């Protein structure tokens, strides 16, 4: 296990090493997880979150009861949205809201954006997207296109990298309503050129909706600075919100009043407790809320956002890069039969590294049996999720060593 020595040396100088102790231990003794490289699917819980959830149950919920809606819960989706915007998204207050699943939030914002683009110009009937995007994005876009009578314009990117600005330039035009892309590709970890692609969309008169699921909390993002129109993301990966924790949606202030989202529930009404006939959308981001906010699911998000604020997103990114470099160097040196399916250039790579081998599926299953947890992605990818706050270099070395052992047998 040659990489183990280098890993220990890297852990010894890792400025974020102590953050690992802030997480709930992943089991104990024989049942302990030996290495967890799946924080890009489900982040680990912070100890603070376990405590705050318990406090919430006995306190604001158990004792405050219904009064807690007036004592802060009602505004929490907007307050936490603002804080997330400030710390992780480069978004000024009043443009980010927490709620719904990512799938539902994509539907709401895509539907609203396409409808607004078409209202401005009825010829804008195309949604540009890529065949390598996460299934939910593609499926939702298919649904929105069918519902609104639009067509889909597909980009077919290289699966080992991702959508390029040139590919967007080739398909975009005066008929484009919205461009829907992920900033970090869920398979390859390719970082799309958000500033340039956003500019290309605007030059064509289109709006752009970015899916930030794999970038939020691990990559510095500057939504306001780059004039992004809309964005969505999930909170259960690098934000450690927990299973099924709510998504977030960002709508640039300049678009908010012109956008009407399709799930017009009472909580997005200008005055929900009037309970009168007909929906009158609230002003600002509140109009993008549909139903009762998921209060429990916001606890973990808030705790991780504060931790990121404390250590700085730049330090988080620096460690993600270092972990990625370590994976690639170790694979190159010690696993010659394995290929790297993610960009080698750090600036184009997000918070995971995918490695490919024909036995990936079988190896992943065997690794899980040995309490070593990466994840498998069709057809032959092992995704190594690198969560800078909770992943050590030693864990990475252990996973790669186990893979080497499986390949040798
Ligand atoms: C890019 C991307 N979009 C969306 C989702 C998931 O959507 P939801 O939170 O609704 O399951 C994922 C989940 O991994 C994802 O990777």
mmCIF file of C-alpha atoms and ligand atoms in Angstrom:
data_model
loop_
_atom_site.group_PDB
_atom_site.id
_atom_site.type_symbol
_atom_site.label_atom_id
_atom_site.label_comp_id
_atom_site.label_asym_id
_atom_site.label_seq_id
_atom_site.Cartn_x
_atom_site.Cartn_y
_atom_site.Cartn_z
ATOM 1 C CA UNK A 1 0.000 0.000 0.000
ATOM 2 C CA UNK A 2 2.493 2.565 -1.237
ATOM 3 C CA UNK A 3 -0.067 5.346 -1.435
ATOM 4 C CA UNK A 4 -0.816 5.018 2.283
ATOM 5 C CA UNK A 5 2.422 6.734 3.262
ATOM 6 C CA UNK A 6 1.805 9.670 0.951
ATOM 7 C CA UNK A 7 -1.794 9.849 2.176
ATOM 8 C CA UNK A 8 -0.706 10.008 5.808
ATOM 9 C CA UNK A 9 1.735 12.791 4.963
ATOM 10 C CA UNK A 10 -0.987 14.729 3.145
ATOM 11 C CA UNK A 11 -3.430 14.245 6.021
ATOM 12 C CA UNK A 12 -0.812 15.547 8.429
ATOM 13 C CA UNK A 13 -0.637 18.899 6.645
ATOM 14 C CA UNK A 14 -4.319 19.121 5.622
ATOM 15 C CA UNK A 15 -5.720 22.366 7.067
ATOM 16 C CA UNK A 16 -9.237 20.851 7.031
ATOM 17 C CA UNK A 17 -8.229 17.576 8.703
ATOM 18 C CA UNK A 18 -9.829 18.518 12.026
ATOM 19 C CA UNK A 19 -13.213 19.009 10.331
ATOM 20 C CA UNK A 20 -13.534 15.217 10.099
ATOM 21 C CA UNK A 21 -14.058 15.087 13.860
ATOM 22 C CA UNK A 22 -17.156 17.260 13.488
ATOM 23 C CA UNK A 23 -19.012 14.441 11.710
ATOM 24 C CA UNK A 24 -21.036 11.623 13.272
ATOM 25 C CA UNK A 25 -18.710 8.595 13.339
ATOM 26 C CA UNK A 26 -19.645 6.133 10.595
ATOM 27 C CA UNK A 27 -20.139 3.150 12.893
ATOM 28 C CA UNK A 28 -17.758 1.546 15.366
ATOM 29 C CA UNK A 29 -15.661 -1.581 15.615
ATOM 30 C CA UNK A 30 -16.326 -4.283 13.046
ATOM 31 C CA UNK A 31 -19.376 -2.416 11.745
ATOM 32 C CA UNK A 32 -17.544 0.820 11.013
ATOM 33 C CA UNK A 33 -17.358 2.126 7.493
ATOM 34 C CA UNK A 34 -13.663 1.971 6.639
ATOM 35 C CA UNK A 35 -13.774 4.515 3.853
ATOM 36 C CA UNK A 36 -16.690 6.626 2.638
ATOM 37 C CA UNK A 37 -16.299 8.078 -0.836
ATOM 38 C CA UNK A 38 -19.957 8.677 -1.581
ATOM 39 C CA UNK A 39 -20.484 12.088 -0.013
ATOM 40 C CA UNK A 40 -21.313 13.342 -3.496
ATOM 41 C CA UNK A 41 -24.462 11.203 -3.321
ATOM 42 C CA UNK A 42 -25.263 11.460 0.379
ATOM 43 C CA UNK A 43 -23.102 13.637 2.598
ATOM 44 C CA UNK A 44 -22.353 12.562 6.160
ATOM 45 C CA UNK A 45 -24.184 14.244 9.046
ATOM 46 C CA UNK A 46 -22.463 16.735 11.323
ATOM 47 C CA UNK A 47 -22.643 16.032 15.048
ATOM 48 C CA UNK A 48 -24.038 19.548 15.427
ATOM 49 C CA UNK A 49 -26.902 18.574 13.128
ATOM 50 C CA UNK A 50 -27.790 15.535 15.212
ATOM 51 C CA UNK A 51 -27.915 17.776 18.274
ATOM 52 C CA UNK A 52 -29.830 20.588 16.616
ATOM 53 C CA UNK A 53 -32.381 18.178 15.180
ATOM 54 C CA UNK A 54 -32.993 16.735 18.641
ATOM 55 C CA UNK A 55 -33.283 20.263 20.069
ATOM 56 C CA UNK A 56 -35.718 21.203 17.353
ATOM 57 C CA UNK A 57 -37.941 18.234 18.108
ATOM 58 C CA UNK A 58 -38.143 18.992 21.811
ATOM 59 C CA UNK A 59 -37.897 22.762 21.491
ATOM 60 C CA UNK A 60 -39.328 24.686 18.555
ATOM 61 C CA UNK A 61 -41.515 21.765 17.500
ATOM 62 C CA UNK A 62 -42.214 20.009 20.826
ATOM 63 C CA UNK A 63 -42.746 23.113 22.918
ATOM 64 C CA UNK A 64 -43.131 25.992 20.488
ATOM 65 C CA UNK A 65 -45.623 23.963 18.452
ATOM 66 C CA UNK A 66 -47.647 25.924 15.921
ATOM 67 C CA UNK A 67 -46.267 29.215 17.282
ATOM 68 C CA UNK A 68 -42.881 28.404 15.756
ATOM 69 C CA UNK A 69 -44.209 29.195 12.301
ATOM 70 C CA UNK A 70 -44.465 32.810 13.460
ATOM 71 C CA UNK A 71 -41.184 32.573 15.367
ATOM 72 C CA UNK A 72 -39.027 32.034 12.317
ATOM 73 C CA UNK A 73 -40.123 28.973 10.380
ATOM 74 C CA UNK A 74 -42.215 30.911 7.881
ATOM 75 C CA UNK A 75 -39.227 32.905 6.664
ATOM 76 C CA UNK A 76 -36.651 30.137 7.003
ATOM 77 C CA UNK A 77 -36.675 29.123 3.297
ATOM 78 C CA UNK A 78 -35.771 32.700 2.393
ATOM 79 C CA UNK A 79 -33.367 33.369 5.282
ATOM 80 C CA UNK A 80 -31.443 30.138 4.762
ATOM 81 C CA UNK A 81 -31.615 30.703 1.017
ATOM 82 C CA UNK A 82 -29.959 34.097 1.505
ATOM 83 C CA UNK A 83 -27.245 32.610 3.701
ATOM 84 C CA UNK A 84 -26.583 29.802 1.224
ATOM 85 C CA UNK A 85 -26.501 32.412 -1.528
ATOM 86 C CA UNK A 86 -23.978 34.517 0.365
ATOM 87 C CA UNK A 87 -21.640 31.708 1.438
ATOM 88 C CA UNK A 88 -21.818 29.289 -1.504
ATOM 89 C CA UNK A 89 -23.509 30.821 -4.544
ATOM 90 C CA UNK A 90 -22.225 34.373 -4.915
ATOM 91 C CA UNK A 91 -25.814 35.557 -4.731
ATOM 92 C CA UNK A 92 -27.054 38.731 -3.060
ATOM 93 C CA UNK A 93 -30.027 38.369 -0.698
ATOM 94 C CA UNK A 94 -33.526 37.977 -2.067
ATOM 95 C CA UNK A 95 -32.704 35.582 -4.896
ATOM 96 C CA UNK A 96 -32.460 32.118 -3.324
ATOM 97 C CA UNK A 97 -35.150 29.968 -1.763
ATOM 98 C CA UNK A 98 -35.060 26.529 -0.167
ATOM 99 C CA UNK A 99 -37.794 24.002 -0.872
ATOM 100 C CA UNK A 100 -39.104 21.036 -2.847
ATOM 101 C CA UNK A 101 -37.008 18.245 -4.300
ATOM 102 C CA UNK A 102 -34.445 19.158 -6.942
ATOM 103 C CA UNK A 103 -36.664 17.526 -9.541
ATOM 104 C CA UNK A 104 -39.666 19.663 -8.613
ATOM 105 C CA UNK A 105 -37.555 22.820 -8.400
ATOM 106 C CA UNK A 106 -36.117 22.153 -11.872
ATOM 107 C CA UNK A 107 -39.649 21.681 -13.164
ATOM 108 C CA UNK A 108 -40.873 24.910 -11.587
ATOM 109 C CA UNK A 109 -38.000 27.079 -12.770
ATOM 110 C CA UNK A 110 -37.742 25.532 -16.230
ATOM 111 C CA UNK A 111 -41.476 25.844 -16.801
ATOM 112 C CA UNK A 112 -41.431 29.446 -15.575
ATOM 113 C CA UNK A 113 -38.409 30.356 -17.699
ATOM 114 C CA UNK A 114 -39.677 28.764 -20.909
ATOM 115 C CA UNK A 115 -43.085 30.391 -20.447
ATOM 116 C CA UNK A 116 -41.509 33.812 -19.887
ATOM 117 C CA UNK A 117 -39.173 33.455 -22.889
ATOM 118 C CA UNK A 118 -42.115 32.495 -25.104
ATOM 119 C CA UNK A 119 -44.236 35.324 -23.793
ATOM 120 C CA UNK A 120 -41.471 37.685 -24.897
ATOM 121 C CA UNK A 121 -41.084 35.994 -28.288
ATOM 122 C CA UNK A 122 -43.472 33.220 -29.409
ATOM 123 C CA UNK A 123 -40.779 31.863 -31.762
ATOM 124 C CA UNK A 124 -38.651 30.789 -28.801
ATOM 125 C CA UNK A 125 -39.784 27.200 -28.565
ATOM 126 C CA UNK A 126 -36.554 25.277 -27.986
ATOM 127 C CA UNK A 127 -34.884 23.978 -24.839
ATOM 128 C CA UNK A 128 -31.181 23.211 -25.261
ATOM 129 C CA UNK A 129 -29.853 20.378 -23.067
ATOM 130 C CA UNK A 130 -27.365 17.538 -23.184
ATOM 131 C CA UNK A 131 -27.717 13.789 -23.390
ATOM 132 C CA UNK A 132 -25.216 13.240 -20.558
ATOM 133 C CA UNK A 133 -27.092 15.318 -17.986
ATOM 134 C CA UNK A 134 -28.586 13.628 -14.936
ATOM 135 C CA UNK A 135 -31.777 11.728 -15.879
ATOM 136 C CA UNK A 136 -34.128 13.905 -13.852
ATOM 137 C CA UNK A 137 -33.058 17.026 -15.753
ATOM 138 C CA UNK A 138 -33.670 15.285 -19.079
ATOM 139 C CA UNK A 139 -36.982 13.773 -18.040
ATOM 140 C CA UNK A 140 -38.299 17.022 -16.592
ATOM 141 C CA UNK A 141 -37.275 18.887 -19.740
ATOM 142 C CA UNK A 142 -39.121 16.298 -21.845
ATOM 143 C CA UNK A 143 -42.214 16.852 -19.710
ATOM 144 C CA UNK A 144 -42.019 20.643 -19.846
ATOM 145 C CA UNK A 145 -41.494 20.522 -23.623
ATOM 146 C CA UNK A 146 -44.552 18.276 -24.057
ATOM 147 C CA UNK A 147 -46.648 20.462 -21.773
ATOM 148 C CA UNK A 148 -45.709 23.751 -23.409
ATOM 149 C CA UNK A 149 -45.430 22.539 -27.010
ATOM 150 C CA UNK A 150 -41.654 23.062 -27.213
ATOM 151 C CA UNK A 151 -38.913 20.970 -28.743
ATOM 152 C CA UNK A 152 -35.672 19.712 -27.254
ATOM 153 C CA UNK A 153 -32.332 20.416 -28.894
ATOM 154 C CA UNK A 154 -29.806 17.854 -27.741
ATOM 155 C CA UNK A 155 -26.061 18.258 -27.355
ATOM 156 C CA UNK A 156 -24.101 14.980 -27.338
ATOM 157 C CA UNK A 157 -20.978 15.732 -25.327
ATOM 158 C CA UNK A 158 -17.954 13.498 -24.889
ATOM 159 C CA UNK A 159 -18.963 11.443 -21.802
ATOM 160 C CA UNK A 160 -15.458 11.547 -20.374
ATOM 161 C CA UNK A 161 -15.567 15.335 -20.319
ATOM 162 C CA UNK A 162 -18.780 17.308 -20.809
ATOM 163 C CA UNK A 163 -20.574 20.107 -22.604
ATOM 164 C CA UNK A 164 -18.278 22.729 -24.133
ATOM 165 C CA UNK A 165 -19.029 26.325 -24.967
ATOM 166 C CA UNK A 166 -18.525 25.546 -28.656
ATOM 167 C CA UNK A 167 -21.149 22.809 -28.542
ATOM 168 C CA UNK A 168 -23.618 25.267 -27.044
ATOM 169 C CA UNK A 169 -22.715 27.885 -29.646
ATOM 170 C CA UNK A 170 -23.442 25.392 -32.438
ATOM 171 C CA UNK A 171 -27.028 24.662 -31.415
ATOM 172 C CA UNK A 172 -28.213 27.901 -29.860
ATOM 173 C CA UNK A 173 -30.151 30.490 -31.847
ATOM 174 C CA UNK A 174 -33.096 32.801 -32.099
ATOM 175 C CA UNK A 175 -35.490 29.936 -31.319
ATOM 176 C CA UNK A 176 -33.804 29.006 -28.034
ATOM 177 C CA UNK A 177 -35.897 29.750 -24.978
ATOM 178 C CA UNK A 178 -33.743 28.177 -22.246
ATOM 179 C CA UNK A 179 -30.414 26.354 -21.950
ATOM 180 C CA UNK A 180 -30.474 23.727 -19.178
ATOM 181 C CA UNK A 181 -27.095 22.321 -18.102
ATOM 182 C CA UNK A 182 -25.273 20.975 -15.061
ATOM 183 C CA UNK A 183 -22.265 22.956 -13.937
ATOM 184 C CA UNK A 184 -20.489 19.771 -12.804
ATOM 185 C CA UNK A 185 -21.321 16.601 -14.743
ATOM 186 C CA UNK A 186 -22.572 13.847 -12.443
ATOM 187 C CA UNK A 187 -20.559 11.120 -14.143
ATOM 188 C CA UNK A 188 -17.294 12.686 -15.253
ATOM 189 C CA UNK A 189 -17.150 15.669 -12.834
ATOM 190 C CA UNK A 190 -16.468 17.946 -15.845
ATOM 191 C CA UNK A 191 -16.874 21.612 -14.897
ATOM 192 C CA UNK A 192 -18.759 23.373 -17.669
ATOM 193 C CA UNK A 193 -17.673 26.912 -18.510
ATOM 194 C CA UNK A 194 -20.527 28.631 -16.704
ATOM 195 C CA UNK A 195 -19.446 32.241 -17.397
ATOM 196 C CA UNK A 196 -18.905 31.723 -21.133
ATOM 197 C CA UNK A 197 -21.961 29.518 -21.709
ATOM 198 C CA UNK A 198 -24.148 31.968 -19.812
ATOM 199 C CA UNK A 199 -22.835 34.767 -22.034
ATOM 200 C CA UNK A 200 -23.462 32.732 -25.192
ATOM 201 C CA UNK A 201 -27.046 32.109 -24.084
ATOM 202 C CA UNK A 202 -27.605 35.792 -23.416
ATOM 203 C CA UNK A 203 -26.114 36.845 -26.757
ATOM 204 C CA UNK A 204 -28.699 34.577 -28.387
ATOM 205 C CA UNK A 205 -31.450 36.155 -26.273
ATOM 206 C CA UNK A 206 -32.017 32.943 -24.275
ATOM 207 C CA UNK A 207 -32.142 32.256 -20.553
ATOM 208 C CA UNK A 208 -29.918 29.740 -18.803
ATOM 209 C CA UNK A 209 -30.836 27.395 -15.956
ATOM 210 C CA UNK A 210 -27.853 25.791 -14.200
ATOM 211 C CA UNK A 211 -28.105 22.597 -12.155
ATOM 212 C CA UNK A 212 -25.590 23.031 -9.333
ATOM 213 C CA UNK A 213 -26.161 19.681 -7.559
ATOM 214 C CA UNK A 214 -22.540 18.596 -7.903
ATOM 215 C CA UNK A 215 -20.942 21.995 -7.477
ATOM 216 C CA UNK A 216 -22.680 23.631 -4.530
ATOM 217 C CA UNK A 217 -20.544 23.480 -1.408
ATOM 218 C CA UNK A 218 -17.439 22.231 -3.161
ATOM 219 C CA UNK A 219 -16.768 24.748 -5.919
ATOM 220 C CA UNK A 220 -16.851 28.544 -5.565
ATOM 221 C CA UNK A 221 -19.829 29.818 -7.593
ATOM 222 C CA UNK A 222 -20.515 33.413 -8.642
ATOM 223 C CA UNK A 223 -24.086 33.505 -9.898
ATOM 224 C CA UNK A 224 -24.590 37.267 -9.664
ATOM 225 C CA UNK A 225 -21.180 38.120 -11.076
ATOM 226 C CA UNK A 226 -21.766 35.933 -14.137
ATOM 227 C CA UNK A 227 -25.301 37.180 -14.696
ATOM 228 C CA UNK A 228 -26.833 33.724 -14.323
ATOM 229 C CA UNK A 229 -30.595 33.761 -14.793
ATOM 230 C CA UNK A 230 -31.705 30.719 -12.838
ATOM 231 C CA UNK A 231 -30.132 27.868 -10.896
ATOM 232 C CA UNK A 232 -31.155 24.870 -8.820
ATOM 233 C CA UNK A 233 -29.268 22.411 -6.684
ATOM 234 C CA UNK A 234 -29.647 19.771 -4.056
ATOM 235 C CA UNK A 235 -28.535 19.900 -0.457
ATOM 236 C CA UNK A 236 -27.894 16.291 0.464
ATOM 237 C CA UNK A 237 -24.502 15.952 -1.246
ATOM 238 C CA UNK A 238 -21.753 18.413 -0.276
ATOM 239 C CA UNK A 239 -24.162 20.404 1.927
ATOM 240 C CA UNK A 240 -24.879 17.367 4.147
ATOM 241 C CA UNK A 241 -28.565 18.245 4.469
ATOM 242 C CA UNK A 242 -29.544 14.576 4.857
ATOM 243 C CA UNK A 243 -31.608 12.126 2.849
ATOM 244 C CA UNK A 244 -34.344 13.963 0.973
ATOM 245 C CA UNK A 245 -33.298 17.378 2.272
ATOM 246 C CA UNK A 246 -34.836 20.168 0.191
ATOM 247 C CA UNK A 247 -33.380 21.734 -2.923
ATOM 248 C CA UNK A 248 -32.658 25.400 -3.519
ATOM 249 C CA UNK A 249 -33.677 27.620 -6.366
ATOM 250 C CA UNK A 250 -32.049 30.859 -7.496
ATOM 251 C CA UNK A 251 -33.807 33.390 -9.680
ATOM 252 C CA UNK A 252 -31.946 36.595 -10.540
ATOM 253 C CA UNK A 253 -33.831 39.553 -9.143
ATOM 254 C CA UNK A 254 -34.311 41.049 -12.617
ATOM 255 C CA UNK A 255 -36.485 38.099 -13.671
ATOM 256 C CA UNK A 256 -38.542 37.467 -10.565
ATOM 257 C CA UNK A 257 -41.643 39.528 -11.290
ATOM 258 C CA UNK A 258 -41.884 38.271 -14.864
ATOM 259 C CA UNK A 259 -41.746 34.597 -13.918
ATOM 260 C CA UNK A 260 -44.810 32.612 -12.945
ATOM 261 C CA UNK A 261 -44.076 29.207 -11.549
ATOM 262 C CA UNK A 262 -46.519 26.412 -12.341
ATOM 263 C CA UNK A 263 -47.175 24.965 -8.854
ATOM 264 C CA UNK A 264 -49.176 27.826 -7.418
ATOM 265 C CA UNK A 265 -49.670 26.679 -3.854
ATOM 266 C CA UNK A 266 -50.911 28.728 -0.955
ATOM 267 C CA UNK A 267 -47.440 29.376 0.483
ATOM 268 C CA UNK A 268 -46.414 31.302 -2.613
ATOM 269 C CA UNK A 269 -49.491 33.496 -2.393
ATOM 270 C CA UNK A 270 -49.061 37.176 -1.604
ATOM 271 C CA UNK A 271 -51.118 36.683 1.563
ATOM 272 C CA UNK A 272 -51.479 32.972 2.346
ATOM 273 C CA UNK A 273 -53.777 33.354 5.337
ATOM 274 C CA UNK A 274 -56.414 35.366 3.492
ATOM 275 C CA UNK A 275 -57.238 32.032 1.855
ATOM 276 C CA UNK A 276 -59.296 33.773 -0.766
ATOM 277 C CA UNK A 277 -60.209 32.793 -4.292
ATOM 278 C CA UNK A 278 -57.582 32.854 -7.025
ATOM 279 C CA UNK A 279 -53.801 32.757 -6.718
ATOM 280 C CA UNK A 280 -51.990 36.078 -6.417
ATOM 281 C CA UNK A 281 -48.222 35.416 -6.437
ATOM 282 C CA UNK A 282 -46.133 36.931 -3.656
ATOM 283 C CA UNK A 283 -43.411 39.360 -4.638
ATOM 284 C CA UNK A 284 -39.778 38.260 -4.732
ATOM 285 C CA UNK A 285 -38.614 34.722 -4.099
ATOM 286 C CA UNK A 286 -41.603 33.803 -1.970
ATOM 287 C CA UNK A 287 -43.592 33.287 -5.173
ATOM 288 C CA UNK A 288 -41.412 30.258 -5.916
ATOM 289 C CA UNK A 289 -42.534 28.487 -2.737
ATOM 290 C CA UNK A 290 -45.445 26.100 -3.259
ATOM 291 C CA UNK A 291 -46.353 24.359 -0.015
ATOM 292 C CA UNK A 292 -45.354 24.138 3.640
ATOM 293 C CA UNK A 293 -41.570 24.513 3.987
ATOM 294 C CA UNK A 294 -39.582 21.395 5.062
ATOM 295 C CA UNK A 295 -38.202 22.746 8.340
ATOM 296 C CA UNK A 296 -36.476 19.570 9.580
ATOM 297 C CA UNK A 297 -34.625 19.181 6.295
ATOM 298 C CA UNK A 298 -33.044 22.611 6.595
ATOM 299 C CA UNK A 299 -31.122 21.963 9.822
ATOM 300 C CA UNK A 300 -28.232 20.078 8.244
ATOM 301 C CA UNK A 301 -27.943 22.532 5.382
ATOM 302 C CA UNK A 302 -27.650 25.447 7.791
ATOM 303 C CA UNK A 303 -24.934 23.697 9.818
ATOM 304 C CA UNK A 304 -22.806 22.859 6.787
ATOM 305 C CA UNK A 305 -23.207 26.320 5.291
ATOM 306 C CA UNK A 306 -21.880 27.791 8.565
ATOM 307 C CA UNK A 307 -18.971 25.339 8.593
ATOM 308 C CA UNK A 308 -18.106 26.250 5.006
ATOM 309 C CA UNK A 309 -18.303 29.897 5.961
ATOM 310 C CA UNK A 310 -15.940 29.264 8.848
ATOM 311 C CA UNK A 311 -13.241 27.442 6.875
ATOM 312 C CA UNK A 312 -13.799 29.299 3.590
ATOM 313 C CA UNK A 313 -14.963 27.899 0.282
ATOM 314 C CA UNK A 314 -11.498 28.491 -1.194
ATOM 315 C CA UNK A 315 -10.004 26.039 1.329
ATOM 316 C CA UNK A 316 -12.743 23.517 0.533
ATOM 317 C CA UNK A 317 -11.996 23.814 -3.161
ATOM 318 C CA UNK A 318 -8.238 23.549 -2.604
ATOM 319 C CA UNK A 319 -8.710 20.276 -0.743
ATOM 320 C CA UNK A 320 -11.088 18.926 -3.406
ATOM 321 C CA UNK A 321 -8.380 19.603 -5.979
ATOM 322 C CA UNK A 322 -5.688 17.977 -3.818
ATOM 323 C CA UNK A 323 -7.836 14.880 -3.212
ATOM 324 C CA UNK A 324 -8.538 14.628 -6.940
ATOM 325 C CA UNK A 325 -4.844 14.935 -7.805
ATOM 326 C CA UNK A 326 -4.061 12.229 -5.264
ATOM 327 C CA UNK A 327 -6.592 9.863 -6.851
ATOM 328 C CA UNK A 328 -5.234 10.451 -10.338
ATOM 329 C CA UNK A 329 -1.567 10.134 -9.325
ATOM 330 C CA UNK A 330 -2.261 6.927 -7.403
ATOM 331 C CA UNK A 331 -4.307 5.366 -10.209
ATOM 332 C CA UNK A 332 -1.598 6.221 -12.741
ATOM 333 C CA UNK A 333 1.147 4.813 -10.530
ATOM 334 C CA UNK A 334 -0.517 1.753 -9.036
ATOM 335 C CA UNK A 335 -3.568 0.727 -11.065
ATOM 336 C CA UNK A 336 -2.441 0.628 -14.708
ATOM 337 C CA UNK A 337 -5.488 -1.391 -15.809
ATOM 338 C CA UNK A 338 -7.857 1.333 -14.564
ATOM 339 C CA UNK A 339 -8.553 4.472 -16.602
ATOM 340 C CA UNK A 340 -9.384 7.928 -15.307
ATOM 341 C CA UNK A 341 -12.814 8.965 -16.590
ATOM 342 C CA UNK A 342 -12.696 12.528 -15.249
ATOM 343 C CA UNK A 343 -10.800 15.554 -16.515
ATOM 344 C CA UNK A 344 -7.155 15.516 -15.485
ATOM 345 C CA UNK A 345 -6.990 19.300 -15.472
ATOM 346 C CA UNK A 346 -7.992 20.382 -11.966
ATOM 347 C CA UNK A 347 -9.785 23.543 -13.099
ATOM 348 C CA UNK A 348 -12.167 21.424 -15.201
ATOM 349 C CA UNK A 349 -12.840 18.819 -12.491
ATOM 350 C CA UNK A 350 -15.426 19.047 -9.676
ATOM 351 C CA UNK A 351 -15.578 17.185 -6.378
ATOM 352 C CA UNK A 352 -15.310 13.616 -7.541
ATOM 353 C CA UNK A 353 -13.145 11.453 -9.773
ATOM 354 C CA UNK A 354 -14.592 8.631 -11.833
ATOM 355 C CA UNK A 355 -12.381 5.699 -12.685
ATOM 356 C CA UNK A 356 -13.335 3.100 -15.250
ATOM 357 C CA UNK A 357 -12.832 -0.641 -15.458
ATOM 358 C CA UNK A 358 -14.953 -3.391 -17.055
ATOM 359 C CA UNK A 359 -15.328 -5.023 -13.606
ATOM 360 C CA UNK A 360 -16.536 -1.787 -11.956
ATOM 361 C CA UNK A 361 -19.993 -3.075 -11.025
ATOM 362 C CA UNK A 362 -18.742 -6.285 -9.436
ATOM 363 C CA UNK A 363 -15.874 -4.496 -7.687
ATOM 364 C CA UNK A 364 -18.203 -1.874 -6.212
ATOM 365 C CA UNK A 365 -20.475 -4.564 -4.790
ATOM 366 C CA UNK A 366 -17.491 -6.310 -3.223
ATOM 367 C CA UNK A 367 -16.107 -3.069 -1.828
ATOM 368 C CA UNK A 368 -19.447 -2.350 -0.138
ATOM 369 C CA UNK A 369 -19.300 -5.807 1.479
ATOM 370 C CA UNK A 370 -15.950 -4.780 2.888
ATOM 371 C CA UNK A 371 -17.370 -1.496 4.288
ATOM 372 C CA UNK A 372 -15.548 0.537 1.675
ATOM 373 C CA UNK A 373 -18.078 2.779 -0.051
ATOM 374 C CA UNK A 374 -17.628 4.438 -3.424
ATOM 375 C CA UNK A 375 -20.487 4.269 -5.975
ATOM 376 C CA UNK A 376 -21.081 2.655 -9.311
ATOM 377 C CA UNK A 377 -22.276 4.451 -12.419
ATOM 378 C CA UNK A 378 -23.215 2.700 -15.646
ATOM 379 C CA UNK A 379 -21.608 1.274 -17.629
ATOM 380 C CA UNK A 380 -18.189 0.815 -16.006
ATOM 381 C CA UNK A 381 -17.556 3.736 -13.674
ATOM 382 C CA UNK A 382 -16.564 3.792 -10.025
ATOM 383 C CA UNK A 383 -17.237 7.271 -8.731
ATOM 384 C CA UNK A 384 -14.972 8.409 -5.924
ATOM 385 C CA UNK A 385 -16.752 11.231 -4.122
ATOM 386 C CA UNK A 386 -14.322 13.582 -2.420
ATOM 387 C CA UNK A 387 -16.004 15.609 0.318
ATOM 388 C CA UNK A 388 -13.296 17.978 1.509
ATOM 389 C CA UNK A 389 -14.786 18.463 4.973
ATOM 390 C CA UNK A 390 -15.098 14.784 5.783
ATOM 391 C CA UNK A 391 -12.823 12.801 3.437
ATOM 392 C CA UNK A 392 -9.220 12.017 4.355
ATOM 393 C CA UNK A 393 -6.414 11.147 1.973
ATOM 394 C CA UNK A 394 -6.018 7.917 3.944
ATOM 395 C CA UNK A 395 -9.590 6.914 3.082
ATOM 396 C CA UNK A 396 -8.867 7.522 -0.584
ATOM 397 C CA UNK A 397 -5.680 5.440 -0.400
ATOM 398 C CA UNK A 398 -7.594 2.623 1.286
ATOM 399 C CA UNK A 399 -10.265 2.505 -1.447
ATOM 400 C CA UNK A 400 -7.653 2.455 -4.198
ATOM 401 C CA UNK A 401 -5.653 -0.202 -2.370
ATOM 402 C CA UNK A 402 -8.776 -2.362 -2.048
ATOM 403 C CA UNK A 403 -9.444 -1.948 -5.764
ATOM 404 C CA UNK A 404 -5.872 -3.036 -6.482
ATOM 405 C CA UNK A 405 -6.364 -6.114 -4.321
ATOM 406 C CA UNK A 406 -9.617 -7.021 -6.116
ATOM 407 C CA UNK A 407 -7.959 -6.616 -9.491
ATOM 408 C CA UNK A 408 -5.106 -8.868 -8.452
ATOM 409 C CA UNK A 409 -7.531 -11.680 -7.561
HETATM 410 C C1 LIG B 1 -27.326 16.727 -11.462
HETATM 411 C C2 LIG B 1 -28.443 16.212 -10.615
HETATM 412 N N1 LIG B 1 -29.673 16.767 -10.720
HETATM 413 C C3 LIG B 1 -30.700 16.324 -9.951
HETATM 414 C C4 LIG B 1 -30.517 15.288 -9.051
HETATM 415 C C5 LIG B 1 -31.574 14.710 -8.171
HETATM 416 O O1 LIG B 1 -32.791 15.266 -8.060
HETATM 417 P P1 LIG B 1 -33.668 14.926 -6.753
HETATM 418 O O2 LIG B 1 -33.028 15.613 -5.586
HETATM 419 O O3 LIG B 1 -35.016 15.441 -7.096
HETATM 420 O O4 LIG B 1 -33.656 13.448 -6.564
HETATM 421 C C6 LIG B 1 -29.251 14.708 -8.908
HETATM 422 C C7 LIG B 1 -29.067 13.607 -7.937
HETATM 423 O O5 LIG B 1 -28.047 13.018 -7.764
HETATM 424 C C8 LIG B 1 -28.200 15.175 -9.714
HETATM 425 O O6 LIG B 1 -26.995 14.609 -9.621
#
